[in-house]
Short mmCIF file of C-alpha atoms and ligand atoms in Angstrom, two decimals:
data_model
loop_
_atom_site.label_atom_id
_atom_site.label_comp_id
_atom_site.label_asym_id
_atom_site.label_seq_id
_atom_site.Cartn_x
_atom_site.Cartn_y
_atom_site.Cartn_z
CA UNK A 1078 0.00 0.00 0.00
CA UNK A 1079 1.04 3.25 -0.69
CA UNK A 1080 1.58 6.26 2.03
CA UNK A 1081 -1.26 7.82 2.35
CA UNK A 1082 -0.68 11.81 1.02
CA UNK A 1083 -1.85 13.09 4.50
CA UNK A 1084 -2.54 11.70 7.68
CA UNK A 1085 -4.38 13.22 10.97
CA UNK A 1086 -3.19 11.91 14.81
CA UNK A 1087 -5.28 12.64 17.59
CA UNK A 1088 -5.90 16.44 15.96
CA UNK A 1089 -7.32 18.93 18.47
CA UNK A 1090 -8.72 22.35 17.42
CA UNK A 1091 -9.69 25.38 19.70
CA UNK A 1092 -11.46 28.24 19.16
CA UNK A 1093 -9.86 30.40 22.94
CA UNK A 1094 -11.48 27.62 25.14
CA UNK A 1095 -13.83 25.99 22.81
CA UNK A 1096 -12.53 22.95 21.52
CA UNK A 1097 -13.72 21.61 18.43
CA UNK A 1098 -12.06 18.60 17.45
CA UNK A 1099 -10.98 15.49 19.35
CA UNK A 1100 -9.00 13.40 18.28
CA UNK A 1101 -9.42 13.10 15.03
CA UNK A 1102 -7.36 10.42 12.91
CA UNK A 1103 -7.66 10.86 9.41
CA UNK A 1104 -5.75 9.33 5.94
CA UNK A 1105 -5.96 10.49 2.71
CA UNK A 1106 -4.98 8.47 0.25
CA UNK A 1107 -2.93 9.26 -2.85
CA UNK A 1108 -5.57 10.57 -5.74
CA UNK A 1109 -8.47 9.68 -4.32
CA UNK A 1110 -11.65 11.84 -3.40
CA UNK A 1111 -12.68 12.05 0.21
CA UNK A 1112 -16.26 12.68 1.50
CA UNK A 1113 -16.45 14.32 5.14
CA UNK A 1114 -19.94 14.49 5.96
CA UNK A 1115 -21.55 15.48 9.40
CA UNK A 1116 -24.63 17.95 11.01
CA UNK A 1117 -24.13 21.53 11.67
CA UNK A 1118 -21.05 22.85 13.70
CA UNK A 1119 -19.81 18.88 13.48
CA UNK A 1120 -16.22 20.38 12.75
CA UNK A 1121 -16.06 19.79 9.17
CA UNK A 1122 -14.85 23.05 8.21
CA UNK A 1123 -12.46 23.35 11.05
CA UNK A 1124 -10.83 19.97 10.10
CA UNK A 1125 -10.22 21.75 6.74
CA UNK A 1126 -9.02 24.66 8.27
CA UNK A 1127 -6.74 22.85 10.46
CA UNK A 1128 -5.11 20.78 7.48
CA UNK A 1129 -4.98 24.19 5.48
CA UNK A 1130 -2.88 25.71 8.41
CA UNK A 1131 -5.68 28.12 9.52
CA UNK A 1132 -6.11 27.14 12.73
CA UNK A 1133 -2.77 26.37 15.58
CA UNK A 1134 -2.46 22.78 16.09
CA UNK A 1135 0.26 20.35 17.58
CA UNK A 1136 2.99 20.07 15.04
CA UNK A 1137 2.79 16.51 14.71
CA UNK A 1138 -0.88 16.15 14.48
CA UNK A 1139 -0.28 16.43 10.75
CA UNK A 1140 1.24 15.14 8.15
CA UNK A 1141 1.60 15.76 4.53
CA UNK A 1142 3.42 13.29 1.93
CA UNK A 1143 5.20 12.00 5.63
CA UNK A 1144 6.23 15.63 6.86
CA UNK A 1145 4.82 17.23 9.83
CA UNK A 1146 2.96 20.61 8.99
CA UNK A 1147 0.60 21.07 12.05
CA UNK A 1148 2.47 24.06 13.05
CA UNK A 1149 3.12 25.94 9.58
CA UNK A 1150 1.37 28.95 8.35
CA UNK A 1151 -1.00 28.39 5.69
CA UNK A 1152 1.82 30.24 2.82
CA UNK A 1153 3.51 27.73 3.72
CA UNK A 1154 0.91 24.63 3.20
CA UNK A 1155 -0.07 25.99 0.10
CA UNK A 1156 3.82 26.19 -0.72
CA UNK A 1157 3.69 22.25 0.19
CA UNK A 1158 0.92 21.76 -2.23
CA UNK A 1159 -2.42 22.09 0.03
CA UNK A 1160 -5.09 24.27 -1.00
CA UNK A 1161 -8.01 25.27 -0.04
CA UNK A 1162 -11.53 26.03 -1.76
CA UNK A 1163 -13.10 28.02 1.77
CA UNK A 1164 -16.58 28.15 2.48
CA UNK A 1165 -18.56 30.54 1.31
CA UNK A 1166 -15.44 31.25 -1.44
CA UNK A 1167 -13.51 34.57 0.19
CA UNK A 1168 -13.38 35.80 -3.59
CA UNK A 1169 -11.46 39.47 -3.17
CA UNK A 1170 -14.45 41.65 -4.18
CA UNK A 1171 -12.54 45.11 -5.48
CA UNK A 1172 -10.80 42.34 -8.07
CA UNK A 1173 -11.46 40.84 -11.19
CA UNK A 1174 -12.19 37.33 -12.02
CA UNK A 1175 -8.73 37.17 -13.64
CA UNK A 1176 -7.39 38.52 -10.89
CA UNK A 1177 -8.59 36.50 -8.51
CA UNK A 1178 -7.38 33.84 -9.94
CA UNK A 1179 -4.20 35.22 -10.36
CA UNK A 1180 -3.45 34.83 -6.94
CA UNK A 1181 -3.45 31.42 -6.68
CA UNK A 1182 -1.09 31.29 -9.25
CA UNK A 1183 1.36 33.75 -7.05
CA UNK A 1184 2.36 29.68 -5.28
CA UNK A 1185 4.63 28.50 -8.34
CA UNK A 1186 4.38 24.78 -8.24
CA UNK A 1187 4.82 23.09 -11.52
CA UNK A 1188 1.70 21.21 -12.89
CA UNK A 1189 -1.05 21.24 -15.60
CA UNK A 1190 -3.31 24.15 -14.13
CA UNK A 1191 -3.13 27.70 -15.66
CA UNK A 1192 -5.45 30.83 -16.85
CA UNK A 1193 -6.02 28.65 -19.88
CA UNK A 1194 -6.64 25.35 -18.14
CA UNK A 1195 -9.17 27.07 -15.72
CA UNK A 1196 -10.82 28.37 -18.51
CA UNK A 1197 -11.11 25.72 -20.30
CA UNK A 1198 -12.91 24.17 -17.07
CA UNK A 1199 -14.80 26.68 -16.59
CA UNK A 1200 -15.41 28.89 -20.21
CA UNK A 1201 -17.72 31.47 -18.25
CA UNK A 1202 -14.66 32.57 -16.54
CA UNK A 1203 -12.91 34.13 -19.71
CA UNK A 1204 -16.19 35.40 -20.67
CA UNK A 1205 -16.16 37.42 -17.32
CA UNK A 1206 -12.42 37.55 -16.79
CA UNK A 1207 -12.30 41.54 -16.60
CA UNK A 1208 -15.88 41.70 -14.49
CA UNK A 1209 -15.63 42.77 -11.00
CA UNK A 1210 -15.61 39.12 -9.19
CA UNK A 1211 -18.86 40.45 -7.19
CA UNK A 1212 -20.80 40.92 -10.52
CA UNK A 1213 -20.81 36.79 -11.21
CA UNK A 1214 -23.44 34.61 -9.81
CA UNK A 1215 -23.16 32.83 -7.05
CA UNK A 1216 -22.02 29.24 -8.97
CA UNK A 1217 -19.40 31.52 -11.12
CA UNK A 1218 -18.05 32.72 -8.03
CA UNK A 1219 -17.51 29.09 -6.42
CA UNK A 1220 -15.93 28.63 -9.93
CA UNK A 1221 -13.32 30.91 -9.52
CA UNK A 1222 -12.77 30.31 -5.39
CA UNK A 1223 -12.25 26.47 -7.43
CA UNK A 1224 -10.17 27.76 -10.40
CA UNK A 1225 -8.10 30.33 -7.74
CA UNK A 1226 -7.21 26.55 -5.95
CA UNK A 1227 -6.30 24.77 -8.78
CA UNK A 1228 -3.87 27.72 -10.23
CA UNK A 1229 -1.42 26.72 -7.29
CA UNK A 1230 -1.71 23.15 -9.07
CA UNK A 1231 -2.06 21.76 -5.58
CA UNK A 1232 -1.67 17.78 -5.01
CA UNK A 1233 -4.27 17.98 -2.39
CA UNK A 1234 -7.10 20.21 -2.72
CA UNK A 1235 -10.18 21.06 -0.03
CA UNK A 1236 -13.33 21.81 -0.31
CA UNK A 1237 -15.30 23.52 1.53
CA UNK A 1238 -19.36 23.31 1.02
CA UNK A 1239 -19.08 23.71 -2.76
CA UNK A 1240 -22.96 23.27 -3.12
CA UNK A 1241 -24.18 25.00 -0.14
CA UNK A 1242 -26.63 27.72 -1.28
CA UNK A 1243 -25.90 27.21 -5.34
CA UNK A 1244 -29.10 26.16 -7.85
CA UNK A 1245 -28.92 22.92 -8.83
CA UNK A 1246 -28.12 23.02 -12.19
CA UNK A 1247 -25.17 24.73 -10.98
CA UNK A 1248 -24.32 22.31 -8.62
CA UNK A 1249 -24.49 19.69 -11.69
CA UNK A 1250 -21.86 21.87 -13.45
CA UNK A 1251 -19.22 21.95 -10.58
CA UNK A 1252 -19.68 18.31 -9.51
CA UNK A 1253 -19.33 17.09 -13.73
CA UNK A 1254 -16.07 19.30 -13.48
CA UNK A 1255 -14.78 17.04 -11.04
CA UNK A 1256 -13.50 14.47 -12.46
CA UNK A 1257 -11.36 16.83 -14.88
CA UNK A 1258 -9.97 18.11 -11.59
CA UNK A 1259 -9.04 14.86 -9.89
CA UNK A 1260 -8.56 12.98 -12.73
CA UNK A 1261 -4.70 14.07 -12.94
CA UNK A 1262 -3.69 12.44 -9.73
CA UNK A 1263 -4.78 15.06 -7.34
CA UNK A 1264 -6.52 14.27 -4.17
CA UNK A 1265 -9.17 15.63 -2.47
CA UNK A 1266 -11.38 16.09 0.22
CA UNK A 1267 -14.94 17.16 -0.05
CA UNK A 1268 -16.92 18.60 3.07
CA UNK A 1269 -20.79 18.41 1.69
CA UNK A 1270 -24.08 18.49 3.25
CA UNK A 1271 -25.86 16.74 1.11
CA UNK A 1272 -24.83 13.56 1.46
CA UNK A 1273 -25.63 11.99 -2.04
CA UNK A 1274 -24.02 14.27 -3.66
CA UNK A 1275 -20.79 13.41 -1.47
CA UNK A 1276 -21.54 9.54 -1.83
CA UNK A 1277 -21.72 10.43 -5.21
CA UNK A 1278 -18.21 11.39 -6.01
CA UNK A 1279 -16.06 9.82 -3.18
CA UNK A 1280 -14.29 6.37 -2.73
CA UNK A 1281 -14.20 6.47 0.92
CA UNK A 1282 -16.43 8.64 3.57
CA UNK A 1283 -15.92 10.09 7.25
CA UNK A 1284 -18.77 11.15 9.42
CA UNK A 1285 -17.97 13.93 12.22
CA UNK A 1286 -20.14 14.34 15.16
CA UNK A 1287 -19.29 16.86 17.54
CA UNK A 1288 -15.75 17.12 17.23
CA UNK A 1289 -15.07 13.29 16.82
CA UNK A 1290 -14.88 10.79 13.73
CA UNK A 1291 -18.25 8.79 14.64
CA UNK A 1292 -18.19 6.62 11.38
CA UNK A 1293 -15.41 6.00 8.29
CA UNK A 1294 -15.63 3.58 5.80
CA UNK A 1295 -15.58 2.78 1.70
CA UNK A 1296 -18.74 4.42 0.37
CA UNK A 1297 -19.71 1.39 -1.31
CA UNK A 1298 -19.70 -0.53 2.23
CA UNK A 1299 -21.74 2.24 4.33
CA UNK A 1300 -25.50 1.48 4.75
CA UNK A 1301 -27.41 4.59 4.62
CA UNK A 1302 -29.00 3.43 8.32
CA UNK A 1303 -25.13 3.52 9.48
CA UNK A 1304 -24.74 6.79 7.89
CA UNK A 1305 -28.10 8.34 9.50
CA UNK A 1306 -26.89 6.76 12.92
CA UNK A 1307 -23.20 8.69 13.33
CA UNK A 1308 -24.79 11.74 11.77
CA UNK A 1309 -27.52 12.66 13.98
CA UNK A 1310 -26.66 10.13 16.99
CA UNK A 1311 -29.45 8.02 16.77
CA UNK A 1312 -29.70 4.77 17.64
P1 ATP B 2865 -21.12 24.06 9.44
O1 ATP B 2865 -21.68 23.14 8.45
O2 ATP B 2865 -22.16 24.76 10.24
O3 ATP B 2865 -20.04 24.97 8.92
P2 ATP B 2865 -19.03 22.45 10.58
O4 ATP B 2865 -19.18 20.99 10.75
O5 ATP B 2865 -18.17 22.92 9.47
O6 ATP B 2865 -20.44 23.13 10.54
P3 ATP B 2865 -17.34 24.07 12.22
O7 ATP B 2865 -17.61 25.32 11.46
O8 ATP B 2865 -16.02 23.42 12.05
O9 ATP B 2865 -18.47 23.00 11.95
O10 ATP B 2865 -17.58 24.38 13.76
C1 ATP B 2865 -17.28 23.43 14.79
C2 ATP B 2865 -17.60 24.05 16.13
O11 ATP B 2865 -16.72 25.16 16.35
C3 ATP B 2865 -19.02 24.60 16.22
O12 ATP B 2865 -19.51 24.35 17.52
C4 ATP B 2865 -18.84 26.10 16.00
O13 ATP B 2865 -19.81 26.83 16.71
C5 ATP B 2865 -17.45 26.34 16.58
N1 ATP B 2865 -16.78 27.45 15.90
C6 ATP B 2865 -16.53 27.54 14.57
N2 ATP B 2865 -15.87 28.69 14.27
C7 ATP B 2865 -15.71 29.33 15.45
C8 ATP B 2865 -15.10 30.57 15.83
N3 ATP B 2865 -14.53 31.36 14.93
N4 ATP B 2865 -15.14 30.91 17.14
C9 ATP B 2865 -15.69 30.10 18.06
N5 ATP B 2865 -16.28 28.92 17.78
C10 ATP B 2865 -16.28 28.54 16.50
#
């Protein structure tokens, strides 16, 4: 078996005295697409944070293609090849779509993934590429949070609630421009609420429930009963 591409051990997140995450032990492996899936303020998107260096955790409580990053600064994850598509997408509104996306491209890591190659993903973007970011829709906008990821040609990239408040046709779009993303190797994580949708795309699934991993298994092997049971607690 290969390393995994990142591994969590016993990760802990705080918010001052809040704590948010206990414990949580994690793999990722090498190019494939992982679902984390959980209720409302489960943790999900502080697990991403924590992996994207956003939050302080112990040093050793992560670790990416074997080294420990638990303790860098999120320049320097995304240096390592980590990045993250945040919820609710943190576009930069006085910019342009082109711009925006030029910033992910300020990490120079070698790879497929350029203006052109986003474009080609997503051909809306060059349509709009000199609009303010803040005149797009709300799907074009997750499309350029997405394409502003993929321009550091990251080996691991996050998502964060890609659907959440999109139409559905939209949704469609971005999850049939998956596989064009992951296809080349990458891996990735994917923190959804709706469920089918994450089933839908992912080889293997987590389930957080208040702070802690309450299920984790191959999609394929998960009954939906097991599913409902570590996501709301019910037995
Ligand atoms: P959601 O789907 O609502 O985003 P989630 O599973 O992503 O939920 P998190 O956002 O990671 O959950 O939140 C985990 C816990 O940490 C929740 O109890 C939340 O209230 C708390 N929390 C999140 N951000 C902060 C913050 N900035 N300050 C204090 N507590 C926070």
């Amino acid at each position: 078996m290969p390393e995994p591409i990142l591994n969590t051990r016993g990760l802990t997140a705080f918010y001052k005295d809040f704590q948010a995450l206990y414990g949580v032990d994690l793999s990722v492996d090498q190019g494939e697409v992982l679902a984390i899936i959980g209720a409302n303020g489960a943790g999900k998107s502080t697990l991403l944070r924590s992996i994207a260096g956003l939050m302080r955790n112990g040093a050793d409580q992560i670790a990416f293609k074997g080294q420990p990053i638990g303790a860098l600064r999120a320049d320097q994850v995304a240096a390592l090849g980590i990045a993250l598509v945040p919820e609710g997408r943190q576009l930069f509104p006085s910019l342009s779509v082109e711009e925006n996306l030029l910033i992910g491209g300020r990490i120079k890591r070698p790879g497929p993934w350029s203006l052109e190659a986003v474009y080609k993903l997503f051909p809306i973007l060059k349509e709009r590429r000199n609009q303010a970011s803040t005149s797009l829709s709300g799907g074009q906008q997750q499309m350029v949070a997405i394409g502003r990821a993929l321009m550091s040609n990251p080996d691991l990239i996050l998502f964060d609630e890609i659907s959440l408040g999109l139409a559905p046709i939209i949704i469609k779009d971005i999850y049939d421009a998956l596989p064009g993303i992951v296809g080349g190797g990458m891996s990735a994580v994917i923190v959804e609420q709706d469920i089918s949708k994450a089933l839908s795309v992912s080889s293997r699934v987590y389930c957080l429930q208040e702070g802690r991993v309450s299920l984790e298994g191959a999609t394929g092997e998960i009954s939906r009963e097991a599913i409902s049971r570590a996501y709301f607690g019910v037995e």
